[in-house]
Short mmCIF file of C-alpha atoms in Angstrom, two decimals:
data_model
loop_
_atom_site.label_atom_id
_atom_site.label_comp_id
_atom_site.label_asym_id
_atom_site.label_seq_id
_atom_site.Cartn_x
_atom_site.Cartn_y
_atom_site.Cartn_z
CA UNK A 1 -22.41 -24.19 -80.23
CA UNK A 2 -25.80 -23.15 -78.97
CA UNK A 3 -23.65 -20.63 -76.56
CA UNK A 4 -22.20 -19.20 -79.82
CA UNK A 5 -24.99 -18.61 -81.92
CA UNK A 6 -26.82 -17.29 -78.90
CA UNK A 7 -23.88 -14.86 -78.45
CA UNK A 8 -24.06 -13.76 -81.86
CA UNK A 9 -27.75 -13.32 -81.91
CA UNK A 10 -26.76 -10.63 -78.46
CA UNK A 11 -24.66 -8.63 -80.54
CA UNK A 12 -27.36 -8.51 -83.72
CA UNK A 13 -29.63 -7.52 -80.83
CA UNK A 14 -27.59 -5.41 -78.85
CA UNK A 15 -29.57 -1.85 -79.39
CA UNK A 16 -32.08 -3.44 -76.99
CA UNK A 17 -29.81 -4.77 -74.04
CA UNK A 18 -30.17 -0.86 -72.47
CA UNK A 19 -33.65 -0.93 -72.76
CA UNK A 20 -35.16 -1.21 -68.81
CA UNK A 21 -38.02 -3.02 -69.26
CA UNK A 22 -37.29 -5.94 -67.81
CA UNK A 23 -38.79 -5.40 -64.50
CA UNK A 24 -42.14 -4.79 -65.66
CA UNK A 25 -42.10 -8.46 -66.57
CA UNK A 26 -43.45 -10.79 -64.14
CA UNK A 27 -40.92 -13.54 -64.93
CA UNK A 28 -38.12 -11.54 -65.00
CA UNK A 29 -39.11 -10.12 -61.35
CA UNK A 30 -40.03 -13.72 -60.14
CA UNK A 31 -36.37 -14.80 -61.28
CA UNK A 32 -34.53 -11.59 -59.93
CA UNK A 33 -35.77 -12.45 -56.64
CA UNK A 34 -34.96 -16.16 -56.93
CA UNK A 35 -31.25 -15.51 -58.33
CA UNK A 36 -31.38 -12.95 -55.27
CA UNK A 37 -32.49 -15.70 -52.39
CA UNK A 38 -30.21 -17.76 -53.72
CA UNK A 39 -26.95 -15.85 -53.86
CA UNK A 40 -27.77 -14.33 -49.89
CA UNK A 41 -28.65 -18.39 -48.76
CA UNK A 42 -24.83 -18.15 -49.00
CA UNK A 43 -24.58 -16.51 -45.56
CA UNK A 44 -26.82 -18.83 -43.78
CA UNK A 45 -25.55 -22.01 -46.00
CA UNK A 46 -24.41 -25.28 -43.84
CA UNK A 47 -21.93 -25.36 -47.07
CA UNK A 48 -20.70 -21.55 -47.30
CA UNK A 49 -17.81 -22.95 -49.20
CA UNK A 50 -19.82 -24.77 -51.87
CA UNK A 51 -22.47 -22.03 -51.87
CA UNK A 52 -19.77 -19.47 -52.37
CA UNK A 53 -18.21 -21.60 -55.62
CA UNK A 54 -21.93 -21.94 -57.31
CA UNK A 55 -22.31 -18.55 -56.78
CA UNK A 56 -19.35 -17.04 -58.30
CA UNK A 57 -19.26 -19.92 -61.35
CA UNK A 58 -22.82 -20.87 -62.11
CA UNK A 59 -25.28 -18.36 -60.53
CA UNK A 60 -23.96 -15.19 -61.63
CA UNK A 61 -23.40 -16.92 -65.65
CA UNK A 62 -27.37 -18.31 -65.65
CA UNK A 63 -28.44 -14.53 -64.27
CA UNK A 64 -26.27 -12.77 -67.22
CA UNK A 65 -27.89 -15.44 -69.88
CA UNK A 66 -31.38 -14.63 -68.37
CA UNK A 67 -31.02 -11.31 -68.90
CA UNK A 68 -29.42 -11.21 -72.30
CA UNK A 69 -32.36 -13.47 -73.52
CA UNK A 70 -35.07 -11.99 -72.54
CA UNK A 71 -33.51 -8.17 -73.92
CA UNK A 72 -32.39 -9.79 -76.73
CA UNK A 73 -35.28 -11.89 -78.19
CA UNK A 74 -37.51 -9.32 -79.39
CA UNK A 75 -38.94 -11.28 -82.69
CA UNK A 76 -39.35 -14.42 -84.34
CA UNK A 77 -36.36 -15.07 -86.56
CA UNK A 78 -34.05 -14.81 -83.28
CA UNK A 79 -36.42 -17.06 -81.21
CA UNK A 80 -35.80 -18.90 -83.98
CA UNK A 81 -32.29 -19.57 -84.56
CA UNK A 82 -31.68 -19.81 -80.69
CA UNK A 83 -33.84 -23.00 -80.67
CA UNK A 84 -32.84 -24.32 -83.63
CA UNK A 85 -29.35 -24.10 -81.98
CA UNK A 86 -30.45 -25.57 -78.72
CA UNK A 87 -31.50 -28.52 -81.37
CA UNK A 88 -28.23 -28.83 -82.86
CA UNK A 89 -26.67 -28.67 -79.98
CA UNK A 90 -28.15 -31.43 -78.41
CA UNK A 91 -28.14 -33.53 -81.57
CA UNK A 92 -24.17 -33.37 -81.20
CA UNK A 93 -24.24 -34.24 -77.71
CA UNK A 94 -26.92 -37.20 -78.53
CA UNK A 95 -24.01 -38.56 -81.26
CA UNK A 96 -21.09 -38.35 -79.18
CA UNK A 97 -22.99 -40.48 -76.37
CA UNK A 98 -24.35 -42.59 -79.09
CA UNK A 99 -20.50 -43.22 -80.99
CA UNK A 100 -19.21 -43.26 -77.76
CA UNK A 101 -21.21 -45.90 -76.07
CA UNK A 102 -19.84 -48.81 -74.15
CA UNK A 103 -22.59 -50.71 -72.97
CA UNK A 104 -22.64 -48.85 -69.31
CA UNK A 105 -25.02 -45.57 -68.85
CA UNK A 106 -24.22 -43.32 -71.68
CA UNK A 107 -22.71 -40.19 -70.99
CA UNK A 108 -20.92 -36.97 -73.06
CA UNK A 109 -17.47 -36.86 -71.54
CA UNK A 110 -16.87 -35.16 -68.45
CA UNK A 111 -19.25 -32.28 -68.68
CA UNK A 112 -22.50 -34.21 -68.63
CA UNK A 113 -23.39 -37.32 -66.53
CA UNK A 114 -25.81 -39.77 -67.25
CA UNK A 115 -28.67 -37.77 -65.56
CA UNK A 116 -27.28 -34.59 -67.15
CA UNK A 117 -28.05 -35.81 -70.16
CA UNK A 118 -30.79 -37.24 -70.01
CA UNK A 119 -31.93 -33.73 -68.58
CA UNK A 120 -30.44 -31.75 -71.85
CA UNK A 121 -32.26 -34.46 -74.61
CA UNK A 122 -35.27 -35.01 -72.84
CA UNK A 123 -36.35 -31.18 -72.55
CA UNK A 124 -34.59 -30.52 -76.19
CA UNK A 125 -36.34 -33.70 -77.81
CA UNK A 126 -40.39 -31.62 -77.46
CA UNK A 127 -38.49 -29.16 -79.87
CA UNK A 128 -36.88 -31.08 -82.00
CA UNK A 129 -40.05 -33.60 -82.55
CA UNK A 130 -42.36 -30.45 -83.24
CA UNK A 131 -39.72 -28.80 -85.88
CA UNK A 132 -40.00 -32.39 -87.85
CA UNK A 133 -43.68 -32.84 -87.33
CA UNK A 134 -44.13 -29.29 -88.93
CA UNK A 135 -41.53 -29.23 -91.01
CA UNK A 136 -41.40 -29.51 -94.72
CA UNK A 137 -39.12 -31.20 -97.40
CA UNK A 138 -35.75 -31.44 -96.74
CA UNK A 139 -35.88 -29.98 -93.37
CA UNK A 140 -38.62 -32.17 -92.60
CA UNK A 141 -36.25 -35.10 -93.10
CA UNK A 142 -33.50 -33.25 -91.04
CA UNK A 143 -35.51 -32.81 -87.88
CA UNK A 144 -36.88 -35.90 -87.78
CA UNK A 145 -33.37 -37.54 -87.95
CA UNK A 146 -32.57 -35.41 -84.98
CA UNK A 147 -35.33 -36.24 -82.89
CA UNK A 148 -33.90 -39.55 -84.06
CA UNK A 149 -30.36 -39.14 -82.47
CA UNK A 150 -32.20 -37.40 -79.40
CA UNK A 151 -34.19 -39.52 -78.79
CA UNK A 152 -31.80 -42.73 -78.95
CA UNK A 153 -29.10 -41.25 -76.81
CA UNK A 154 -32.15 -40.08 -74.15
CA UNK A 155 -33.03 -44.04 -73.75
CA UNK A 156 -29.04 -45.37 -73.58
CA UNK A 157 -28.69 -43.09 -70.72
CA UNK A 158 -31.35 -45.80 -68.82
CA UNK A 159 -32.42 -42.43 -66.80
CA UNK A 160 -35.93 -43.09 -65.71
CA UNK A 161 -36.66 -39.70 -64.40
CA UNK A 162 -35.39 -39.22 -67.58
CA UNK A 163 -37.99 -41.87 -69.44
CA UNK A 164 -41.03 -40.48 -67.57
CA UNK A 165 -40.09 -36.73 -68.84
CA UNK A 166 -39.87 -38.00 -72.37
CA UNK A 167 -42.95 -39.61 -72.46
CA UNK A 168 -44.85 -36.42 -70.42
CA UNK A 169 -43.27 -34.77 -73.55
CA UNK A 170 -44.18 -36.50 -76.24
CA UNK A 171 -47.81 -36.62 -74.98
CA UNK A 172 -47.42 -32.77 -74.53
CA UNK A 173 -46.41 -32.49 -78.03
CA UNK A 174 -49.36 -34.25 -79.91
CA UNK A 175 -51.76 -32.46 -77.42
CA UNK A 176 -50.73 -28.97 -78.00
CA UNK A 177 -49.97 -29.23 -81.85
CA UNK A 178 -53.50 -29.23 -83.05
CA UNK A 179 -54.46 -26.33 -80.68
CA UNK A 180 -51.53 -23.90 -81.45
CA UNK A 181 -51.08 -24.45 -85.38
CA UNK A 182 -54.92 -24.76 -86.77
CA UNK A 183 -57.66 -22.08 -85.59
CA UNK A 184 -59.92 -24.71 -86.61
CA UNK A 185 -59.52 -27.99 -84.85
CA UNK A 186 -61.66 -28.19 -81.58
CA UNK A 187 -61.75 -29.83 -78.43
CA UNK A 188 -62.76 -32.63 -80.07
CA UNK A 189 -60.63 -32.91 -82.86
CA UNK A 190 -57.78 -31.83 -80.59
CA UNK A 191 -58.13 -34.97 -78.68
CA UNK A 192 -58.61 -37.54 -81.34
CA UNK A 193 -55.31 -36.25 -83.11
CA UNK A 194 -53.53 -36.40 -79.71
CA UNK A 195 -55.34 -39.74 -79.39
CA UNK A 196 -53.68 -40.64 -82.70
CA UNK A 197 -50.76 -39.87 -82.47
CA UNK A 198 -49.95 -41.03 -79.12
CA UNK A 199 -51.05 -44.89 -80.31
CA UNK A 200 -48.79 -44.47 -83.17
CA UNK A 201 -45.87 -43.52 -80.62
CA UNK A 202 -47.16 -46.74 -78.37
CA UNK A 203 -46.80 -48.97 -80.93
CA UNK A 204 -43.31 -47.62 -82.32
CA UNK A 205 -42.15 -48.20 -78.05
CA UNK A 206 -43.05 -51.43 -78.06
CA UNK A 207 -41.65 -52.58 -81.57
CA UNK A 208 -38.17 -51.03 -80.10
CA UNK A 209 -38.14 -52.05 -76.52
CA UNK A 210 -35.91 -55.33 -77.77
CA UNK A 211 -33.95 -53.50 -79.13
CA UNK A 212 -32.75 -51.66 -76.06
CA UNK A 213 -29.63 -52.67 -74.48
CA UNK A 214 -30.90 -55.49 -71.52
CA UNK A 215 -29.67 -52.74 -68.83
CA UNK A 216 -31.81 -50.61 -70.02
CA UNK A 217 -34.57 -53.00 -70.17
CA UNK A 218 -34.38 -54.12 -67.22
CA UNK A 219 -33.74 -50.83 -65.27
CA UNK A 220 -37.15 -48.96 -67.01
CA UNK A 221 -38.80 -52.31 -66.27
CA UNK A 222 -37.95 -51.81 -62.52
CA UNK A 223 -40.44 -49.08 -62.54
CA UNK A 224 -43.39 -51.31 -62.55
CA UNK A 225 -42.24 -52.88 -59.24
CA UNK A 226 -41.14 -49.98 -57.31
CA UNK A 227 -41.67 -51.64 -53.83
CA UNK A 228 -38.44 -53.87 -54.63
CA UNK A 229 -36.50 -50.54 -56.10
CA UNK A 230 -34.12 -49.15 -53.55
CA UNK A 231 -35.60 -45.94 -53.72
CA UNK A 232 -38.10 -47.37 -51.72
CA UNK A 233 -36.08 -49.80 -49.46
CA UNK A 234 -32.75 -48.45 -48.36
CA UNK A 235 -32.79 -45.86 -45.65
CA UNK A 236 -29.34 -44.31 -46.53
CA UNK A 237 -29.70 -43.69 -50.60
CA UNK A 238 -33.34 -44.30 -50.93
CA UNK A 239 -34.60 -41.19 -52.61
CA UNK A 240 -37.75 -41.21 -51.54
CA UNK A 241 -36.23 -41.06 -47.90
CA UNK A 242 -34.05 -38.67 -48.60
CA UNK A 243 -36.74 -36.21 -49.69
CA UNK A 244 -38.83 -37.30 -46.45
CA UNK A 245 -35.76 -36.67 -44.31
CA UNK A 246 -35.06 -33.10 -46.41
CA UNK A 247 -38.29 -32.15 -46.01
CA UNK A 248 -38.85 -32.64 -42.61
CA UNK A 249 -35.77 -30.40 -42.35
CA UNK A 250 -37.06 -27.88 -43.73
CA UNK A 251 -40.10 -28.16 -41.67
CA UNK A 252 -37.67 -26.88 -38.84
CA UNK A 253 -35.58 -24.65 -40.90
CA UNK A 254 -38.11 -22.78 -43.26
CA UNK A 255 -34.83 -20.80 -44.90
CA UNK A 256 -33.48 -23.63 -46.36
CA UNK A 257 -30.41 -24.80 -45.95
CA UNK A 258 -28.24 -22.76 -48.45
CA UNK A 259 -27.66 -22.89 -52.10
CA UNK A 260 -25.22 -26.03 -53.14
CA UNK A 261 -25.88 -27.52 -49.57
CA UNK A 262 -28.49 -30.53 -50.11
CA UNK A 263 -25.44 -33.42 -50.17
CA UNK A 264 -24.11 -32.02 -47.15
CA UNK A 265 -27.85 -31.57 -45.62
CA UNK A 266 -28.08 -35.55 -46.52
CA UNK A 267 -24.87 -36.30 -45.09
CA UNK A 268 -25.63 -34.62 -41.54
CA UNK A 269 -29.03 -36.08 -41.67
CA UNK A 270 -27.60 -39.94 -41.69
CA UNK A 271 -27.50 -40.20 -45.55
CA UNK A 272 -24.81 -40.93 -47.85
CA UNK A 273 -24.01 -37.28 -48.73
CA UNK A 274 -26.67 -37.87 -51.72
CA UNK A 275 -28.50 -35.15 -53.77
CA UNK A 276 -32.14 -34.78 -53.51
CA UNK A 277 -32.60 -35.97 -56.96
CA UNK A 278 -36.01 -33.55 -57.28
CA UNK A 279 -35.73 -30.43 -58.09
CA UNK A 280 -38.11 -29.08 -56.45
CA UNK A 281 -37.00 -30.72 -53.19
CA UNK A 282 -33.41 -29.59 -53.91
CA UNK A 283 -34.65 -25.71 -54.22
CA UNK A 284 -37.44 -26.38 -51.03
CA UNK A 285 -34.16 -27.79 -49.46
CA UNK A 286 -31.62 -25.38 -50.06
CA UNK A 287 -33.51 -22.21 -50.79
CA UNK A 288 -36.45 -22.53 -48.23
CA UNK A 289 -40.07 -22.41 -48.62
CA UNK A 290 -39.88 -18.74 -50.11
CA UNK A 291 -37.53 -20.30 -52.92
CA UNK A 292 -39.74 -23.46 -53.35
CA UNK A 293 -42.36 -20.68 -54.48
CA UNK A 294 -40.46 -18.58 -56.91
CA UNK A 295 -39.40 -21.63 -58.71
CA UNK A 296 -42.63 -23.32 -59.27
CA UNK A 297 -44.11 -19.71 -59.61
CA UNK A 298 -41.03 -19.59 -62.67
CA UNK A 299 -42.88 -22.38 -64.70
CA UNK A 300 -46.19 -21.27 -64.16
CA UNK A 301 -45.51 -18.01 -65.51
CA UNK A 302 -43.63 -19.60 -68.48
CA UNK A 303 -46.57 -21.60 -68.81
CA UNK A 304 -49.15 -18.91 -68.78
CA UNK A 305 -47.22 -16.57 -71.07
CA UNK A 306 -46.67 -19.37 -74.11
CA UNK A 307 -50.31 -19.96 -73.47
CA UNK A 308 -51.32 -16.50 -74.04
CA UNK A 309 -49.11 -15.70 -76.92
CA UNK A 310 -50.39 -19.32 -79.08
CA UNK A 311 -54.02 -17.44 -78.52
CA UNK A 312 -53.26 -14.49 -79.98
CA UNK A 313 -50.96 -16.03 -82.59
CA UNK A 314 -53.94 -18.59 -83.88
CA UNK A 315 -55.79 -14.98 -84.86
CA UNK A 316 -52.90 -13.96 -86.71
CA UNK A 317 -52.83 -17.31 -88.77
CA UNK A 318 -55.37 -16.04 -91.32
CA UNK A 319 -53.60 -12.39 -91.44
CA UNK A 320 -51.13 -11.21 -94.06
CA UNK A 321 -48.49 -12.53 -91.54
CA UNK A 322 -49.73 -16.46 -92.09
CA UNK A 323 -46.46 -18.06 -92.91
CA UNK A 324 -44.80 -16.05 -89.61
CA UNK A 325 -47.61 -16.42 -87.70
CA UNK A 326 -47.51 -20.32 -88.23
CA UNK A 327 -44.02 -20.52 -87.41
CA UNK A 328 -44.63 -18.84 -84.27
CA UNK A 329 -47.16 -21.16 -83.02
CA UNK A 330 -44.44 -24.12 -84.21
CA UNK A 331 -41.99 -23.00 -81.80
CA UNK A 332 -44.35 -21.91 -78.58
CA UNK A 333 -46.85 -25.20 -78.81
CA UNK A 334 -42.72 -26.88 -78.55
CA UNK A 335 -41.71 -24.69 -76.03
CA UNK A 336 -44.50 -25.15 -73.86
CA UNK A 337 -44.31 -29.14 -74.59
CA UNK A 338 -40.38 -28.72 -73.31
CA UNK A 339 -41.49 -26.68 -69.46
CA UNK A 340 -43.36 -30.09 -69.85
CA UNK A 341 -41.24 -32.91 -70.18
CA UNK A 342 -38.42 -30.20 -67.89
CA UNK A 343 -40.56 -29.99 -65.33
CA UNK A 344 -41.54 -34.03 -65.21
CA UNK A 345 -37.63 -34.71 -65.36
CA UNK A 346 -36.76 -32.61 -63.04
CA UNK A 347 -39.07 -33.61 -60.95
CA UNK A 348 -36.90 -37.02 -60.71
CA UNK A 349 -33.42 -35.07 -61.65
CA UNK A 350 -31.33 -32.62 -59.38
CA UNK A 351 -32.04 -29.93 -62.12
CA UNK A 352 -33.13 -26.86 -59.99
CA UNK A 353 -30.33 -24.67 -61.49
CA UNK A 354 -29.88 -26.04 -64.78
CA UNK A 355 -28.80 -23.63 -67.97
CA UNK A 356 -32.17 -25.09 -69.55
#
């Protein structure tokens, strides 16, 4: 769905796709070069096979998607729509794993495992949140059911990766709100609404944590004993040892190891042929140090440019162009609350080359 409206946004927009400015944009530069490491890691890959397949049927679609959105989102109204679809999408995907659910780790069929999943809700769920805080009326009511689903389908899937990106999110979301929608509120005031706001989302937790399923329960209660986790105590699977033994690698091998190859890195390395389960050790891993940079410069570009544009759209607020300008700093205080709670989950999920 998201794909479709997307698409159709690309043809509304297509008297910009041969305009060449896209290299004078830092981000777009910083991700030319990383799609470009990571299609030549190919020749040097441990896994040329694997590395050849991701390529050919994931690189190259995430490059062409890149490009068309960043030609093609030249205003608000398409922003708009494109994350609004994003919302929807992932709304659908939070029902089917919600109807669908059997007790075990909830999934959406084939195409998305548990940690997929929670990967897709957890980064949508900032958006949807900040759509149904800011909304009005109807849609108000519409959002907020949404974040609802989201959210619900984000806990059944027992990912804590996944937990501790939602909650970086959520805290993201009542921090930046104040700052990107009112001119007015300072520091001060900034803090006691985020202050706020996060109690109130406290105290809803704890009122639900019985009703979670007891796997669930029990697996995000784990997390306050982590020297009994097996992350921590078995060698083969543990992921903190896997990221010690894939960073030591890569200590030797500064290249990286090619792009798809971090299961078979684990596998030679005495593991269990086990992903990283970080993403930034995954790209460190397979793409080398150089890689490791370019993605973490990614976010901190994406970062830096939301930041800019919710200054200058808080002096637009008072403009002629209020009711845009407002809507603007909606979806950019959301967006920058969603590199967030990505980043955090990632950080715990093998997400390095993820659509989102």
């Amino acid at each position: 769905l998201a794909l479709g409206l997307f698409l159709v946004s690309a043809l509304m927009g297509r008297k910009y796709l041969a305009d060449s400015q896209i290299f004078k944009s830092p981000i777009a530069r910083t991700a030319f070069w990383f799609f470009a490491i990571a299609a030549a890691s190919g020749i040097w890959s441990i896994w040329q096979s694997n590395s050849l397949a991701f390529v050919t049927n994931g690189l190259i679609v995430i490059g062409v998607m890149f490009v068309l959105l960043f030609k093609v989102v030249r205003n608000w109204a398409v922003a708009e729509t494109l994350i609004v679809s994003l919302c929807v999408s992932a709304t659908l995907l939070g029902i089917a794993a919600i109807v669908n659910y059997d007790g075990a780790r909830a999934e959406a069929s084939g195409t998305y495992d548990t940690n997929d999943l929670a990967y897709v809700l957890v980064t949508t769920f900032p958006l949807v949140l900040a759509l149904a805080l800011d909304g009005r009326g109807f849609r108000r009511i519409l959002f907020a059911g949404m974040a609802a689903a989201v959210l619900v389908a984000a806990l059944i899937t027992e990912s804590r990766g996944g937990l501790l990106g939602l909650i970086a999110g959520i805290i993201a979301v009542f921090w930046l709100r104040p700052a990107a929608v009112s001119a007015k509120t300072g520091s001060m005031g900034r803090a006691a609404q985020a202050i706020v706001w996060v109690m109130a989302a406290v105290a809803v937790a704890v009122a639900s944590w019985p009703m979670l399923p007891a796997s669930a329960r029990e697996r995000f209660a784990s997390m306050l004993d982590l020297q009994s986790d097996y992350n921590m105590q078995e060698e083969s699977v543990g992921r903190t040892f896997i990221w010690r033994r894939n960073l030591t690698a890569v200590a030797k091998r500064p290249i990286g190891f090619g792009v798809g190859s971090s299961s078979a890195l684990d596998l030679q390395l005495g593991g269990r042929f086990k992903t990283a389960h970080n993403s930034v050790v995954q790209i460190t891993t397979e793409l080398g140090v150089l890689g490791a940079i370019l993605f973490l410069r990614l976010y901190w570009l994406a970062w830096r440019g939301l930041g800019q544009k919710i200054a200058a759209t808080r002096k637009q607020v008072a403009s002629l162009h209020c009711q845009v300008a407002g809507r603007a700093g909606v979806l950019l205080y959301s967006l920058r609350a969603s590199l967030v709670a990505s980043f955090v989950a990632g950080f715990f999920l093998s997400q390095g080359y993820s659509y989102l």
